Short mmCIF file of C-alpha atoms and ligand atoms in Angstrom, two decimals:
data_model
loop_
_atom_site.label_atom_id
_atom_site.label_comp_id
_atom_site.label_asym_id
_atom_site.label_seq_id
_atom_site.Cartn_x
_atom_site.Cartn_y
_atom_site.Cartn_z
CA LEU G 20 124.93 26.14 48.10
CA ALA G 21 122.16 28.65 48.68
CA VAL G 22 123.97 29.95 51.73
CA ILE G 23 127.24 30.32 49.83
CA GLU G 24 125.49 32.13 47.01
CA LEU G 25 123.81 34.46 49.45
CA ARG G 26 127.11 35.16 51.16
CA SER G 27 128.90 35.94 47.94
CA LYS G 28 126.03 38.21 46.86
CA GLN G 29 126.22 40.11 50.11
CA THR G 30 129.98 40.46 49.83
CA SER G 31 129.82 41.75 46.31
CA SER G 32 127.00 44.18 47.04
CA PHE G 33 128.95 45.41 50.03
CA ALA G 34 131.99 45.83 47.82
CA THR G 35 129.92 47.83 45.32
CA TYR G 36 128.53 49.91 48.14
CA ARG G 37 131.98 50.59 49.49
CA SER G 38 133.37 51.59 46.13
CA ASP G 39 130.35 53.86 45.63
CA VAL G 40 131.04 55.60 48.89
CA GLN G 41 134.73 55.87 48.04
CA ALA G 42 133.97 57.22 44.59
CA ARG G 43 131.70 59.85 46.07
CA ALA G 44 134.29 60.82 48.68
CA ILE G 45 136.92 61.15 45.96
CA ARG G 46 134.59 63.29 43.84
CA ARG G 47 133.88 65.53 46.81
CA ALA G 48 137.57 65.95 47.61
CA ARG G 49 138.33 66.71 43.97
CA LEU G 50 135.49 69.25 43.74
CA ARG G 51 136.97 70.97 46.76
CA GLN G 52 140.46 71.07 45.25
CA ASP G 53 139.09 72.32 41.96
CA LEU G 54 137.06 75.03 43.73
CA GLU G 55 140.13 76.20 45.62
CA ARG G 56 141.75 77.10 42.32
CA ALA G 57 138.70 78.21 40.35
CA GLU G 58 138.61 81.83 41.40
CA GLN G 59 142.34 82.50 40.98
CA GLU G 60 142.36 80.82 37.59
CA GLY G 61 139.46 82.92 36.40
CA GLN G 62 137.09 79.99 35.83
CA PHE G 63 134.03 81.75 37.24
CA GLU G 64 131.83 83.85 35.01
CA LEU G 65 128.65 85.80 35.61
CA PHE G 66 125.76 85.16 33.25
CA TYR G 67 122.89 87.63 33.15
CA GLN G 68 119.17 86.90 32.88
CA PRO G 69 116.82 89.69 31.75
CA GLN G 70 114.16 91.09 34.09
CA VAL G 71 111.25 92.58 32.19
CA ASP G 72 108.56 95.14 32.89
CA LEU G 73 105.43 93.16 32.02
CA ALA G 74 103.36 96.11 30.81
CA SER G 75 105.91 97.49 28.34
CA GLY G 76 108.02 94.40 27.64
CA ARG G 77 111.15 96.45 28.31
CA VAL G 78 114.20 94.97 29.98
CA VAL G 79 114.54 96.86 33.27
CA GLY G 80 117.13 94.71 34.96
CA ALA G 81 119.36 91.65 34.79
CA GLU G 82 120.18 89.11 37.48
CA ALA G 83 123.82 88.06 37.68
CA LEU G 84 124.05 84.27 38.01
CA MET G 85 127.31 82.47 38.60
CA ARG G 86 128.69 79.87 36.22
CA TRP G 87 131.86 77.80 36.53
CA HIS G 88 133.88 76.83 33.48
CA HIS G 89 135.22 73.61 34.97
CA PRO G 90 138.45 72.45 33.28
CA THR G 91 137.11 68.95 32.53
CA GLN G 92 133.38 68.97 33.31
CA GLY G 93 132.38 71.95 31.19
CA LEU G 94 129.96 74.68 32.21
CA LEU G 95 128.50 74.14 35.72
CA ALA G 96 125.52 75.91 37.31
CA PRO G 97 125.38 76.86 41.01
CA GLY G 98 123.42 73.70 41.87
CA ASP G 99 126.60 71.69 41.16
CA PHE G 100 128.98 73.59 43.42
CA LEU G 101 127.49 76.45 45.40
CA ALA G 102 126.61 74.53 48.58
CA ARG G 103 130.19 73.26 48.79
CA LEU G 104 131.72 76.66 48.02
CA GLU G 105 129.59 78.28 50.70
CA GLN G 106 131.33 76.17 53.36
CA MET G 107 134.82 77.06 52.18
CA SER G 108 137.03 79.98 53.17
CA GLN G 109 137.00 81.06 49.49
CA ALA G 110 133.33 82.03 49.75
CA ARG G 111 134.13 85.55 50.95
CA ARG G 112 136.50 86.24 48.08
CA VAL G 113 134.10 84.82 45.52
CA ASP G 114 131.29 86.94 46.91
CA THR G 115 133.43 90.04 46.59
CA TRP G 116 134.38 89.01 43.06
CA VAL G 117 130.66 88.71 42.19
CA LEU G 118 129.94 92.17 43.58
CA GLU G 119 132.88 93.77 41.77
CA THR G 120 132.27 92.02 38.46
CA ALA G 121 128.55 92.83 38.47
CA ALA G 122 129.22 96.44 39.44
CA SER G 123 131.70 96.92 36.62
CA GLN G 124 129.21 95.36 34.18
CA ALA G 125 126.45 97.60 35.49
CA ALA G 126 128.72 100.62 35.03
CA ALA G 127 129.36 99.59 31.42
CA TRP G 128 125.61 99.24 30.72
CA ASN G 129 124.43 102.33 32.58
CA GLY G 130 125.40 105.88 31.89
CA PRO G 131 124.70 108.65 34.37
CA LYS G 132 120.99 107.89 33.92
CA PRO G 133 120.58 104.23 34.86
CA GLY G 134 118.31 102.12 32.63
CA VAL G 135 119.11 98.53 33.54
CA ARG G 136 119.71 97.60 37.16
CA VAL G 137 121.95 94.63 37.87
CA ALA G 138 120.86 92.29 40.67
CA ILE G 139 123.27 90.10 42.57
CA ASN G 140 122.92 87.19 44.98
CA ILE G 141 125.03 87.01 48.11
CA PHE G 142 126.05 84.26 50.48
CA PRO G 143 123.91 84.14 53.63
CA ASP G 144 126.68 84.96 56.11
CA ARG G 145 127.41 88.12 54.14
CA LEU G 146 124.52 90.11 55.54
CA GLY G 147 126.01 92.83 57.70
CA ASP G 148 128.20 95.91 57.87
CA ARG G 149 130.99 94.46 55.73
CA LEU G 150 128.55 94.03 52.84
CA VAL G 151 127.33 97.59 53.15
CA ALA G 152 130.92 98.88 53.24
CA ASP G 153 131.87 96.78 50.18
CA VAL G 154 128.84 97.97 48.25
CA GLU G 155 129.65 101.58 49.06
CA ARG G 156 133.24 101.04 47.96
CA VAL G 157 132.38 99.49 44.57
CA LEU G 158 129.81 102.21 43.85
CA GLY G 159 132.58 104.75 44.34
CA GLU G 160 135.22 102.82 42.43
CA HIS G 161 133.02 102.41 39.35
CA GLY G 162 131.23 105.72 39.62
CA LEU G 163 128.07 103.65 39.57
CA ALA G 164 124.65 105.18 40.25
CA PRO G 165 123.25 103.28 43.27
CA GLU G 166 119.90 102.73 41.48
CA ALA G 167 121.78 100.52 39.02
CA LEU G 168 122.49 97.94 41.71
CA GLU G 169 120.16 95.56 43.52
CA ILE G 170 120.97 93.04 46.24
CA GLU G 171 118.85 89.87 46.44
CA ILE G 172 118.39 88.28 49.84
CA PRO G 173 116.67 84.90 49.94
CA GLU G 174 113.64 84.94 52.24
CA ARG G 175 114.90 81.97 54.30
CA HIS G 176 118.21 83.72 55.02
CA ALA G 177 116.55 86.99 55.97
CA LEU G 178 114.51 85.01 58.48
CA ASP G 179 117.62 83.56 60.19
CA ASP G 180 118.15 86.86 61.94
CA ILE G 181 115.45 89.29 61.02
CA ASP G 182 116.84 92.23 63.04
CA SER G 183 120.27 92.07 61.48
CA ALA G 184 118.77 91.57 57.99
CA ALA G 185 116.51 94.59 58.54
CA ARG G 186 119.51 96.71 59.57
CA THR G 187 121.43 95.67 56.44
CA VAL G 188 118.45 96.44 54.21
CA LYS G 189 118.10 99.84 55.80
CA SER G 190 121.79 100.67 55.31
CA LEU G 191 121.75 99.51 51.68
CA ARG G 192 118.65 101.55 50.94
CA ARG G 193 120.24 104.56 52.58
CA LEU G 194 123.01 104.23 49.98
CA GLY G 195 120.31 104.24 47.29
CA VAL G 196 120.79 100.56 46.40
CA SER G 197 117.61 98.53 46.14
CA VAL G 198 116.93 95.21 47.85
CA ALA G 199 114.76 92.29 46.73
CA LEU G 200 113.48 89.41 48.84
CA ASP G 201 114.35 86.34 46.75
CA ASP G 202 112.46 83.02 46.59
CA PHE G 203 109.55 84.75 48.29
CA GLY G 204 106.80 82.41 49.49
CA THR G 205 109.11 79.53 50.42
CA GLY G 206 110.41 80.82 53.76
CA PHE G 207 107.25 81.39 55.81
CA ALA G 208 107.97 85.06 56.53
CA SER G 209 105.30 86.54 58.74
CA LEU G 210 103.56 89.75 57.81
CA THR G 211 105.43 91.42 60.65
CA ALA G 212 108.77 90.23 59.23
CA ILE G 213 107.94 91.43 55.72
CA SER G 214 106.99 94.83 56.99
CA ALA G 215 110.09 95.04 59.26
CA LEU G 216 112.44 94.10 56.40
CA ASP G 217 111.25 96.99 54.26
CA VAL G 218 112.68 95.76 50.93
CA ASN G 219 111.87 97.33 47.53
CA ARG G 220 110.80 94.20 45.76
CA LEU G 221 109.44 90.70 46.31
CA LYS G 222 110.60 87.97 43.94
CA ILE G 223 107.94 85.28 43.91
CA ASP G 224 109.57 81.86 43.84
CA ARG G 225 109.34 79.98 40.59
CA SER G 226 107.80 76.90 42.22
CA PHE G 227 104.49 78.81 42.46
CA VAL G 228 104.72 80.01 38.88
CA ALA G 229 105.58 76.52 37.65
CA ASP G 230 102.26 75.00 38.65
CA MET G 231 99.97 77.99 38.88
CA LEU G 232 98.00 76.99 35.78
CA SER G 233 97.40 73.42 36.91
CA ASN G 234 97.04 73.81 40.66
CA GLY G 235 94.23 75.87 42.15
CA LYS G 236 96.05 76.30 45.44
CA SER G 237 99.12 77.76 43.74
CA VAL G 238 96.92 80.29 41.91
CA ALA G 239 95.33 81.27 45.21
CA ILE G 240 98.73 81.62 46.89
CA ILE G 241 100.31 83.56 44.06
CA SER G 242 97.44 86.02 43.72
CA THR G 243 97.48 86.54 47.49
CA LEU G 244 101.25 87.15 47.55
CA ILE G 245 100.95 89.72 44.75
CA GLU G 246 97.98 91.43 46.40
CA LEU G 247 99.83 91.55 49.71
CA GLY G 248 102.93 93.08 48.15
CA ARG G 249 100.97 95.65 46.19
CA ARG G 250 99.05 96.70 49.29
CA ILE G 251 102.30 97.65 51.02
CA ASP G 252 103.65 99.34 47.90
CA LEU G 253 106.26 96.79 46.92
CA SER G 254 107.28 95.98 43.39
CA ILE G 255 106.52 92.33 42.53
CA LEU G 256 108.67 90.22 40.23
CA ALA G 257 107.68 86.65 39.33
CA GLU G 258 110.53 84.20 38.66
CA GLY G 259 110.53 81.28 36.24
CA ILE G 260 107.98 82.54 33.70
CA GLU G 261 108.16 80.10 30.80
CA THR G 262 104.91 80.67 28.90
CA ALA G 263 102.94 83.65 27.60
CA GLU G 264 99.91 82.33 29.45
CA GLN G 265 101.73 82.46 32.80
CA ARG G 266 102.86 86.01 32.01
CA ASP G 267 99.33 87.14 31.13
CA VAL G 268 97.75 85.67 34.25
CA LEU G 269 100.49 87.13 36.49
CA GLN G 270 100.05 90.52 34.91
CA ALA G 271 96.29 90.35 35.40
CA PHE G 272 96.93 89.64 39.11
CA GLY G 273 98.95 92.86 39.34
CA CYS G 274 102.49 91.50 39.07
CA ASN G 275 104.65 94.18 37.47
CA GLU G 276 107.89 92.44 36.54
CA GLY G 277 108.95 89.01 35.33
CA GLN G 278 112.00 86.87 34.75
CA GLY G 279 112.20 83.48 33.06
CA TYR G 280 112.98 81.46 29.97
CA LEU G 281 110.09 83.16 28.11
CA PHE G 282 112.12 86.38 28.10
CA GLY G 283 115.60 84.88 28.07
CA LYS G 284 117.83 82.33 29.77
CA PRO G 285 120.90 83.40 31.75
CA MET G 286 123.51 84.40 29.14
CA PRO G 287 126.96 85.96 28.82
CA PRO G 288 126.80 89.76 29.09
CA GLU G 289 127.72 90.38 25.44
CA GLN G 290 124.60 88.43 24.40
CA LEU G 291 122.21 90.34 26.61
CA TRP G 292 122.43 93.66 24.78
CA PRO G 293 121.12 92.38 21.43
CA VAL G 294 118.25 90.71 23.32
CA CYS G 295 117.37 94.00 25.02
CA ALA G 296 117.42 95.79 21.67
CA ALA G 297 115.28 93.13 19.98
CA MET G 298 112.71 93.22 22.79
CA ARG G 299 112.51 96.98 22.54
CA ARG G 300 111.93 96.78 18.79
CA ALA G 301 109.22 94.14 19.30
CA GLY G 302 107.58 96.43 21.90
P1 C2E V 16 117.88 82.34 42.24
O1 C2E V 16 118.55 83.57 42.74
O2 C2E V 16 116.49 82.11 42.68
O3 C2E V 16 118.02 82.42 40.65
C1 C2E V 16 117.03 81.97 39.76
C2 C2E V 16 117.35 80.59 39.22
O4 C2E V 16 116.25 80.16 38.42
C3 C2E V 16 118.58 80.56 38.29
O5 C2E V 16 119.20 79.29 38.45
C4 C2E V 16 117.93 80.65 36.91
O6 C2E V 16 118.73 80.11 35.89
C5 C2E V 16 116.68 79.82 37.13
N1 C2E V 16 115.61 80.18 36.19
C6 C2E V 16 115.32 81.41 35.73
N2 C2E V 16 114.25 81.39 34.90
C7 C2E V 16 113.86 80.10 34.82
C8 C2E V 16 112.79 79.43 34.09
O7 C2E V 16 112.00 80.03 33.36
N3 C2E V 16 112.68 78.08 34.28
C9 C2E V 16 113.53 77.39 35.08
N4 C2E V 16 113.38 76.07 35.18
N5 C2E V 16 114.56 77.99 35.77
C10 C2E V 16 114.71 79.33 35.64
P2 C2E V 16 120.77 79.15 38.59
O8 C2E V 16 121.48 80.12 37.68
O9 C2E V 16 121.09 77.70 38.47
O10 C2E V 16 121.05 79.62 40.09
C11 C2E V 16 120.54 78.90 41.17
C12 C2E V 16 120.70 79.63 42.47
O11 C2E V 16 122.09 79.79 42.82
C13 C2E V 16 120.16 81.07 42.43
O12 C2E V 16 118.77 81.04 42.64
C14 C2E V 16 120.90 81.70 43.60
O13 C2E V 16 120.30 81.42 44.82
C15 C2E V 16 122.24 80.99 43.55
N6 C2E V 16 123.26 81.84 42.89
C16 C2E V 16 123.45 82.07 41.57
N7 C2E V 16 124.46 82.92 41.34
C17 C2E V 16 124.95 83.25 42.57
C18 C2E V 16 126.02 84.12 43.02
O14 C2E V 16 126.71 84.78 42.23
N8 C2E V 16 126.24 84.20 44.36
C19 C2E V 16 125.47 83.51 45.27
N9 C2E V 16 125.74 83.63 46.56
N10 C2E V 16 124.45 82.70 44.88
C20 C2E V 16 124.19 82.57 43.55
MG1 MG V 17 118.31 85.46 42.91
MG1 MG V 18 115.05 83.32 43.24
MG1 MG V 19 114.65 80.37 43.23
#
């Protein structure tokens, strides 16, 4: 009897396992189908998260972050779909859509004298001459001042091919567009690499900010990263600031800009303006 019971348990757990695997495979296939249509059907939207000058409290920039209005699952963040999208042939088109949408938003927010730069994220395989040409084209099409646009390159992707990344950074900066090294501190960039890349800004990854007040090592790392950046004349932005205490400590370390829930979550563009105005009033 014991043997029979064991057998039937194994069979049923195998059946559950198999249906789990099938369910996951079906979900993946469906996600793929849904993604194939998403761009054409206008289901993607860019949200914007304020970037603040810590000394004055003024909004100096906004990062464009992709959201997907999924027909049945509601609003999805990049964590739910970006890795899959990146592997699809649609990625190129979506990337271009991000650039064009953000540029037209930046043009709407900035007159001839830019006040709020708009930062965009790009897919890793985008680094190269095509990106530079596309950026130049959208600047022209929207009559956008180049200072109003920033390109974020994650540290780990810049490190894949440092020479090609450095060439892209140089070409973008020649256009007058600024470049930030995103998720800085997570990719093990050497000092040589950082100096070769020659970006405008380092964005310190939010994992360091998250536990800087409870973990002595994180404080040491974060203050060193800031000091390093300042020494070579880079602007330093800390990501993921959620409390006033984190902001104050970062500012005391010499960090000049911040981004995080303390200042505002990613939001639709029409909501960002009132937030900017309110922050200005509050000083
Ligand atoms: P990222 O570029 O490092 O963007 C910052 C992420 O941190 C965003 O997540 C933002 O919502 C989140 N965040 C900001 N402040 C806080 C905070 O105070 N606390 C916490 N817990 N989180 C905070 P999101 O929007 O889910 O985006 C995730 C990643 O997806 C981005 O990381 C970026 O790498 C990528 N991504 C987003 N939009 C695009 C896009 O248009 N194109 C490409 N290629 N990648 C994108
Ligand atoms: Mg980013
Ligand atoms: Mg980041
Ligand atoms: Mg990050």
